[in-house]
Amino acid sequence: MQSTTRKIVILGTGGTIAGASSSATDNVGYKAGQLSVQSLVGAIPALASLPLEAEQLAQLDSKDMDHGTWTRLAHRVQALVDREDVQGVVITHGTDTLEETAYVLQRVLAPTKPVVLTAAMRPATAVQADGPQNLLDAVALAGTSGVQGVVAVVAGQVWSGLELRKQHTYRLDAFTAGADAGPLGVIEEGHVRQFRAWPAGTPLGLAVLPAPGKAWPWVAVLASHAGIEARALNAWQAAGLEGLVLACTGNGTWHQSLEAPLQALKDQGVPVWRTTRCAQGPIVGAPNEKGAALSPWAARIELMLTLLQARG
Ligand code: ASP
């Protein structure tokens, strides 16, 4: 399965893939982030003969992911991909914010080695746990020559770190590319069948990230909806909001009652980016508008990175 003899390093961050329940038939009433990454690896005999290292970077339910953990993760991944003896990195993660972690890592690091995130929709204790196969697939992908960039592998499909979105609450194949593109490839019995190019680009570099302990800019997502109250936005402005991503209705519109508070933000120099709350499609007619083709969550990261670059 592995085409090189260099090491693959597996970083554990928690999630359902490391989750445990008191009942093997309970697929929802479990606690994420309970088992060590070493025990996840140890449960897969096929991994025993491979040159692997496993390291626990964090142990959390990814619904609680935070900017400080992203900073630590980005620094650790960079240090690993810089190592001559490392072929690739695998990150075990929760599905809830997988797309956010993948996006930030690709934009900051744009690694030329594979950095493969993987996850599970069922806890490790489940009758039909999907974590072991996903981890096996992730290691196979990370060990395949020519793969590069931040990608995610779940249920045999390989997603771009810049595109993936969790689209289902329960199904094992919970991810899409959010638009019309589909996966980058599939992984079958340890072999990759590639459809599209791996993620590439110029990395922003670790220097863009705030020093450990320093705050990231406060950028929030607000969805426009029927009956929305302008005072929500007024309160955020008064509290010091530094950037806003609007999850617009349809092709980039918002409720008329948001006009005044949005103008007040703009007058104060607070950037406001449009995205759509539709599950699929960009804002059509806005090809040069930053964020308009991204999910609200990816756009939030992109806006934070833009503000961080401006901080210098
Ligand atoms: N809440 C879990 C997490 O994101 C869900 C999962 O991993 O599927 O950590």
Short mmCIF file of N, CA and C in Angstrom, two decimals, residues 88-218:
data_model
loop_
_atom_site.label_atom_id
_atom_site.label_comp_id
_atom_site.label_asym_id
_atom_site.label_seq_id
_atom_site.Cartn_x
_atom_site.Cartn_y
_atom_site.Cartn_z
N GLY A 88 4.72 11.87 4.72
CA GLY A 88 3.45 12.57 4.79
C GLY A 88 2.90 12.56 6.20
N VAL A 89 1.85 13.36 6.40
CA VAL A 89 1.25 13.50 7.73
C VAL A 89 -0.23 13.14 7.62
N VAL A 90 -0.71 12.42 8.63
CA VAL A 90 -2.14 12.12 8.74
C VAL A 90 -2.64 12.79 10.01
N ILE A 91 -3.82 13.39 9.95
CA ILE A 91 -4.39 14.03 11.13
C ILE A 91 -5.76 13.41 11.39
N THR A 92 -5.94 12.81 12.56
CA THR A 92 -7.28 12.32 12.92
C THR A 92 -8.01 13.47 13.59
N HIS A 93 -9.28 13.64 13.21
CA HIS A 93 -9.99 14.88 13.54
C HIS A 93 -11.48 14.56 13.64
N GLY A 94 -12.25 15.42 14.27
CA GLY A 94 -13.70 15.28 14.23
C GLY A 94 -14.25 15.77 12.90
N THR A 95 -15.44 15.30 12.55
CA THR A 95 -16.02 15.70 11.26
C THR A 95 -16.62 17.11 11.31
N ASP A 96 -17.00 17.57 12.52
CA ASP A 96 -17.79 18.80 12.60
C ASP A 96 -17.06 20.03 12.04
N THR A 97 -15.79 20.16 12.33
CA THR A 97 -15.04 21.32 11.84
C THR A 97 -13.85 20.89 10.96
N LEU A 98 -13.93 19.69 10.44
CA LEU A 98 -12.85 19.17 9.59
C LEU A 98 -12.54 20.14 8.45
N GLU A 99 -13.61 20.67 7.84
CA GLU A 99 -13.40 21.55 6.68
C GLU A 99 -12.70 22.85 7.06
N GLU A 100 -12.90 23.31 8.29
CA GLU A 100 -12.25 24.55 8.71
C GLU A 100 -10.75 24.33 8.96
N THR A 101 -10.44 23.24 9.66
CA THR A 101 -9.02 22.94 9.92
C THR A 101 -8.29 22.68 8.60
N ALA A 102 -8.93 21.95 7.70
CA ALA A 102 -8.29 21.66 6.40
C ALA A 102 -8.04 22.97 5.65
N TYR A 103 -9.01 23.86 5.66
CA TYR A 103 -8.86 25.11 4.91
C TYR A 103 -7.71 25.94 5.46
N VAL A 104 -7.67 26.10 6.77
CA VAL A 104 -6.63 26.96 7.34
C VAL A 104 -5.24 26.34 7.10
N LEU A 105 -5.12 25.02 7.21
CA LEU A 105 -3.81 24.40 6.99
C LEU A 105 -3.36 24.55 5.53
N GLN A 106 -4.27 24.38 4.59
CA GLN A 106 -3.87 24.51 3.19
C GLN A 106 -3.47 25.94 2.88
N ARG A 107 -4.21 26.91 3.37
CA ARG A 107 -3.88 28.31 3.05
C ARG A 107 -2.57 28.75 3.71
N VAL A 108 -2.33 28.26 4.92
CA VAL A 108 -1.11 28.70 5.63
C VAL A 108 0.11 27.90 5.17
N LEU A 109 -0.05 26.60 4.96
CA LEU A 109 1.12 25.76 4.69
C LEU A 109 1.27 25.37 3.22
N ALA A 110 0.17 25.22 2.51
CA ALA A 110 0.19 24.70 1.11
C ALA A 110 1.33 23.69 0.94
N PRO A 111 1.31 22.61 1.71
CA PRO A 111 2.47 21.70 1.73
C PRO A 111 2.66 20.97 0.40
N THR A 112 3.91 20.69 0.08
CA THR A 112 4.18 19.93 -1.14
C THR A 112 4.26 18.43 -0.83
N LYS A 113 4.06 18.08 0.42
CA LYS A 113 3.89 16.68 0.80
C LYS A 113 2.42 16.48 1.17
N PRO A 114 1.93 15.23 1.21
CA PRO A 114 0.53 15.02 1.59
C PRO A 114 0.27 15.25 3.08
N VAL A 115 -0.75 16.02 3.35
CA VAL A 115 -1.25 16.19 4.73
C VAL A 115 -2.71 15.76 4.66
N VAL A 116 -3.01 14.61 5.23
CA VAL A 116 -4.30 13.95 5.01
C VAL A 116 -5.10 13.94 6.30
N LEU A 117 -6.22 14.65 6.29
CA LEU A 117 -7.10 14.60 7.45
C LEU A 117 -8.07 13.44 7.28
N THR A 118 -8.37 12.79 8.39
CA THR A 118 -9.41 11.79 8.33
C THR A 118 -10.24 11.82 9.61
N ALA A 119 -11.40 11.14 9.55
CA ALA A 119 -12.38 11.29 10.61
C ALA A 119 -13.30 10.07 10.58
N ALA A 120 -14.32 10.09 11.40
CA ALA A 120 -15.31 9.01 11.37
C ALA A 120 -16.67 9.56 11.79
N MET A 121 -17.70 8.91 11.32
CA MET A 121 -19.05 9.29 11.69
C MET A 121 -19.60 8.40 12.80
N ARG A 122 -18.91 7.30 13.06
CA ARG A 122 -19.33 6.39 14.14
C ARG A 122 -18.18 6.28 15.14
N PRO A 123 -18.51 6.20 16.42
CA PRO A 123 -17.43 6.08 17.41
C PRO A 123 -16.67 4.77 17.26
N ALA A 124 -15.49 4.73 17.83
CA ALA A 124 -14.62 3.54 17.71
C ALA A 124 -15.27 2.30 18.31
N THR A 125 -16.24 2.48 19.21
CA THR A 125 -16.89 1.35 19.87
C THR A 125 -18.10 0.82 19.09
N ALA A 126 -18.45 1.44 17.97
CA ALA A 126 -19.68 1.08 17.25
C ALA A 126 -19.56 -0.27 16.54
N VAL A 127 -20.70 -0.90 16.34
CA VAL A 127 -20.74 -2.17 15.59
C VAL A 127 -20.10 -1.98 14.22
N GLN A 128 -20.48 -0.85 13.58
CA GLN A 128 -19.94 -0.58 12.24
C GLN A 128 -19.06 0.67 12.32
N ALA A 129 -17.97 0.57 13.05
CA ALA A 129 -17.07 1.73 13.16
C ALA A 129 -16.41 1.98 11.80
N ASP A 130 -16.47 3.21 11.33
CA ASP A 130 -15.86 3.55 10.04
C ASP A 130 -14.44 4.09 10.19
N GLY A 131 -14.04 4.40 11.42
CA GLY A 131 -12.73 5.00 11.66
C GLY A 131 -11.57 4.16 11.17
N PRO A 132 -11.51 2.85 11.49
CA PRO A 132 -10.32 2.08 11.08
C PRO A 132 -10.08 2.08 9.57
N GLN A 133 -11.13 1.90 8.77
CA GLN A 133 -10.93 1.92 7.31
C GLN A 133 -10.49 3.31 6.85
N ASN A 134 -11.10 4.35 7.44
CA ASN A 134 -10.72 5.71 7.04
C ASN A 134 -9.26 5.99 7.38
N LEU A 135 -8.83 5.52 8.54
CA LEU A 135 -7.43 5.74 8.95
C LEU A 135 -6.48 4.96 8.03
N LEU A 136 -6.87 3.74 7.73
CA LEU A 136 -6.07 2.93 6.80
C LEU A 136 -5.96 3.63 5.45
N ASP A 137 -7.07 4.15 4.95
CA ASP A 137 -7.07 4.86 3.66
C ASP A 137 -6.20 6.11 3.73
N ALA A 138 -6.28 6.82 4.85
CA ALA A 138 -5.51 8.06 5.00
C ALA A 138 -4.01 7.76 4.99
N VAL A 139 -3.62 6.69 5.66
CA VAL A 139 -2.20 6.31 5.67
C VAL A 139 -1.76 5.90 4.27
N ALA A 140 -2.61 5.17 3.58
CA ALA A 140 -2.26 4.77 2.21
C ALA A 140 -2.09 6.00 1.32
N LEU A 141 -2.98 6.96 1.47
CA LEU A 141 -2.90 8.18 0.65
C LEU A 141 -1.64 8.97 0.98
N ALA A 142 -1.37 9.11 2.28
CA ALA A 142 -0.17 9.86 2.70
C ALA A 142 1.11 9.16 2.26
N GLY A 143 1.03 7.87 2.03
CA GLY A 143 2.21 7.11 1.62
C GLY A 143 2.36 6.99 0.12
N THR A 144 1.48 7.63 -0.61
CA THR A 144 1.51 7.51 -2.08
C THR A 144 2.32 8.64 -2.69
N SER A 145 3.33 8.30 -3.47
CA SER A 145 4.18 9.33 -4.11
C SER A 145 3.33 10.21 -5.02
N GLY A 146 3.67 11.48 -5.02
CA GLY A 146 3.00 12.42 -5.93
C GLY A 146 1.82 13.13 -5.31
N VAL A 147 1.29 12.61 -4.20
CA VAL A 147 0.17 13.29 -3.55
C VAL A 147 0.73 14.50 -2.81
N GLN A 148 0.02 15.62 -2.87
CA GLN A 148 0.48 16.81 -2.14
C GLN A 148 -0.70 17.65 -1.68
N GLY A 149 -0.42 18.50 -0.70
CA GLY A 149 -1.43 19.43 -0.22
C GLY A 149 -2.30 18.84 0.87
N VAL A 150 -3.17 19.69 1.41
CA VAL A 150 -4.07 19.26 2.48
C VAL A 150 -5.33 18.69 1.85
N VAL A 151 -5.58 17.43 2.14
CA VAL A 151 -6.76 16.75 1.62
C VAL A 151 -7.43 16.03 2.79
N ALA A 152 -8.65 15.57 2.55
CA ALA A 152 -9.33 14.78 3.58
C ALA A 152 -9.83 13.51 2.92
N VAL A 153 -9.73 12.41 3.63
CA VAL A 153 -10.28 11.16 3.10
C VAL A 153 -11.29 10.62 4.10
N VAL A 154 -12.50 10.42 3.60
CA VAL A 154 -13.59 9.88 4.41
C VAL A 154 -14.44 9.00 3.48
N ALA A 155 -14.76 7.81 3.96
CA ALA A 155 -15.61 6.87 3.20
C ALA A 155 -15.08 6.64 1.78
N GLY A 156 -13.77 6.55 1.67
CA GLY A 156 -13.16 6.20 0.38
C GLY A 156 -13.06 7.33 -0.61
N GLN A 157 -13.51 8.52 -0.24
CA GLN A 157 -13.43 9.65 -1.16
C GLN A 157 -12.40 10.66 -0.66
N VAL A 158 -11.69 11.25 -1.60
CA VAL A 158 -10.62 12.19 -1.26
C VAL A 158 -11.08 13.60 -1.65
N TRP A 159 -11.06 14.49 -0.66
CA TRP A 159 -11.58 15.85 -0.87
C TRP A 159 -10.46 16.87 -0.77
N SER A 160 -10.58 17.94 -1.51
CA SER A 160 -9.62 19.05 -1.39
C SER A 160 -9.87 19.77 -0.07
N GLY A 161 -8.78 20.11 0.60
CA GLY A 161 -8.90 20.87 1.85
C GLY A 161 -9.53 22.23 1.66
N LEU A 162 -9.53 22.73 0.42
CA LEU A 162 -10.13 24.04 0.16
C LEU A 162 -11.61 23.93 -0.21
N GLU A 163 -12.09 22.71 -0.42
CA GLU A 163 -13.45 22.57 -0.95
C GLU A 163 -14.42 21.80 -0.07
N LEU A 164 -13.90 20.90 0.77
CA LEU A 164 -14.84 19.96 1.38
C LEU A 164 -15.83 20.63 2.34
N ARG A 165 -16.99 20.05 2.44
CA ARG A 165 -18.02 20.51 3.36
C ARG A 165 -18.74 19.31 3.95
N LYS A 166 -18.99 19.38 5.25
CA LYS A 166 -19.83 18.34 5.85
C LYS A 166 -21.26 18.64 5.42
N GLN A 167 -21.90 17.66 4.81
CA GLN A 167 -23.24 17.91 4.28
C GLN A 167 -24.31 17.04 4.94
N HIS A 168 -23.90 16.05 5.71
CA HIS A 168 -24.89 15.17 6.30
C HIS A 168 -24.57 14.95 7.77
N THR A 169 -25.62 14.85 8.58
CA THR A 169 -25.43 14.72 10.02
C THR A 169 -25.09 13.30 10.46
N TYR A 170 -25.37 12.30 9.61
CA TYR A 170 -25.34 10.93 10.10
C TYR A 170 -24.68 9.91 9.17
N ARG A 171 -24.82 10.16 7.86
CA ARG A 171 -24.31 9.18 6.90
C ARG A 171 -22.80 9.04 6.98
N LEU A 172 -22.29 7.85 6.67
CA LEU A 172 -20.84 7.65 6.71
C LEU A 172 -20.13 8.48 5.65
N ASP A 173 -20.76 8.66 4.50
CA ASP A 173 -20.18 9.53 3.45
C ASP A 173 -20.79 10.92 3.62
N ALA A 174 -20.33 11.60 4.65
CA ALA A 174 -20.98 12.85 5.06
C ALA A 174 -20.48 14.09 4.32
N PHE A 175 -19.51 13.95 3.42
CA PHE A 175 -18.87 15.13 2.83
C PHE A 175 -19.17 15.30 1.34
N THR A 176 -19.09 16.55 0.89
CA THR A 176 -19.15 16.88 -0.54
C THR A 176 -18.10 17.95 -0.80
N ALA A 177 -17.99 18.34 -2.06
CA ALA A 177 -17.14 19.49 -2.40
C ALA A 177 -18.00 20.75 -2.41
N GLY A 178 -19.22 20.63 -2.03
CA GLY A 178 -20.08 21.80 -1.84
C GLY A 178 -20.58 22.43 -3.12
N ALA A 179 -20.01 22.08 -4.24
CA ALA A 179 -20.43 22.74 -5.47
C ALA A 179 -20.59 21.70 -6.56
N ASP A 180 -20.02 21.98 -7.67
CA ASP A 180 -20.26 21.12 -8.81
C ASP A 180 -19.07 20.21 -9.11
N ALA A 181 -18.04 20.26 -8.24
CA ALA A 181 -16.76 19.67 -8.61
C ALA A 181 -16.60 18.19 -8.24
N GLY A 182 -17.06 17.75 -7.11
CA GLY A 182 -16.86 16.36 -6.71
C GLY A 182 -15.50 16.13 -6.06
N PRO A 183 -15.22 14.87 -5.71
CA PRO A 183 -13.97 14.57 -5.02
C PRO A 183 -12.75 14.68 -5.95
N LEU A 184 -11.56 14.76 -5.33
CA LEU A 184 -10.32 14.77 -6.11
C LEU A 184 -9.99 13.38 -6.61
N GLY A 185 -10.52 12.40 -5.90
CA GLY A 185 -10.23 11.02 -6.27
C GLY A 185 -10.90 10.08 -5.29
N VAL A 186 -10.61 8.82 -5.47
CA VAL A 186 -11.10 7.82 -4.53
C VAL A 186 -9.93 6.94 -4.13
N ILE A 187 -10.10 6.25 -3.02
CA ILE A 187 -9.06 5.31 -2.61
C ILE A 187 -9.71 3.95 -2.45
N GLU A 188 -9.15 3.00 -3.18
CA GLU A 188 -9.75 1.66 -3.25
C GLU A 188 -8.68 0.63 -2.94
N GLU A 189 -8.86 -0.13 -1.87
CA GLU A 189 -7.91 -1.18 -1.49
C GLU A 189 -6.47 -0.64 -1.42
N GLY A 190 -6.35 0.59 -0.90
CA GLY A 190 -5.03 1.19 -0.71
C GLY A 190 -4.47 1.89 -1.93
N HIS A 191 -5.22 1.86 -3.04
CA HIS A 191 -4.73 2.51 -4.28
C HIS A 191 -5.58 3.73 -4.61
N VAL A 192 -4.90 4.78 -5.04
CA VAL A 192 -5.57 6.04 -5.32
C VAL A 192 -5.95 6.10 -6.79
N ARG A 193 -7.19 6.45 -7.06
CA ARG A 193 -7.61 6.75 -8.44
C ARG A 193 -7.94 8.23 -8.45
N GLN A 194 -7.09 9.00 -9.14
CA GLN A 194 -7.16 10.46 -9.07
C GLN A 194 -7.98 11.03 -10.22
N PHE A 195 -8.89 11.98 -9.90
CA PHE A 195 -9.71 12.62 -10.94
C PHE A 195 -9.25 14.03 -11.25
N ARG A 196 -8.79 14.72 -10.22
CA ARG A 196 -8.42 16.14 -10.37
C ARG A 196 -7.11 16.41 -9.65
N ALA A 197 -6.53 17.59 -9.89
CA ALA A 197 -5.21 17.93 -9.32
C ALA A 197 -5.28 18.09 -7.80
N TRP A 198 -4.20 17.72 -7.15
CA TRP A 198 -4.09 17.92 -5.70
C TRP A 198 -4.03 19.41 -5.40
N PRO A 199 -4.43 19.84 -4.19
CA PRO A 199 -4.39 21.27 -3.86
C PRO A 199 -2.96 21.81 -3.94
N ALA A 200 -2.83 23.00 -4.48
CA ALA A 200 -1.51 23.63 -4.59
C ALA A 200 -1.71 25.13 -4.37
N GLY A 201 -0.62 25.86 -4.37
CA GLY A 201 -0.73 27.31 -4.21
C GLY A 201 0.43 27.82 -3.40
N THR A 202 0.47 29.13 -3.25
CA THR A 202 1.54 29.75 -2.48
C THR A 202 1.11 29.81 -1.02
N PRO A 203 1.91 29.26 -0.12
CA PRO A 203 1.51 29.32 1.28
C PRO A 203 1.62 30.73 1.85
N LEU A 204 0.70 31.08 2.74
CA LEU A 204 0.83 32.37 3.43
C LEU A 204 1.98 32.32 4.42
N GLY A 205 2.28 31.12 4.93
CA GLY A 205 3.40 30.96 5.85
C GLY A 205 2.97 31.11 7.30
N LEU A 206 3.72 30.43 8.17
CA LEU A 206 3.37 30.43 9.60
C LEU A 206 3.41 31.83 10.21
N ALA A 207 4.20 32.72 9.62
CA ALA A 207 4.34 34.06 10.20
C ALA A 207 3.03 34.83 10.18
N VAL A 208 2.08 34.40 9.35
CA VAL A 208 0.80 35.10 9.30
C VAL A 208 -0.03 34.85 10.57
N LEU A 209 0.26 33.73 11.24
CA LEU A 209 -0.56 33.36 12.41
C LEU A 209 -0.13 34.16 13.64
N PRO A 210 -1.10 34.51 14.49
CA PRO A 210 -0.75 35.20 15.73
C PRO A 210 0.17 34.32 16.59
N ALA A 211 1.04 34.94 17.34
CA ALA A 211 1.89 34.17 18.26
C ALA A 211 0.99 33.41 19.23
N PRO A 212 1.46 32.24 19.72
CA PRO A 212 0.64 31.48 20.66
C PRO A 212 0.17 32.36 21.81
N GLY A 213 -1.12 32.24 22.14
CA GLY A 213 -1.68 33.04 23.23
C GLY A 213 -2.27 34.37 22.76
N LYS A 214 -1.90 34.81 21.56
CA LYS A 214 -2.43 36.08 21.03
C LYS A 214 -3.73 35.81 20.27
N ALA A 215 -4.66 36.76 20.37
CA ALA A 215 -5.98 36.54 19.77
C ALA A 215 -5.96 36.66 18.25
N TRP A 216 -6.78 35.85 17.61
CA TRP A 216 -7.04 36.00 16.18
C TRP A 216 -8.12 37.08 16.05
N PRO A 217 -8.23 37.70 14.87
CA PRO A 217 -9.28 38.73 14.71
C PRO A 217 -10.66 38.12 14.94
N TRP A 218 -11.55 38.92 15.51
CA TRP A 218 -12.92 38.44 15.73
C TRP A 218 -13.72 38.64 14.44
#
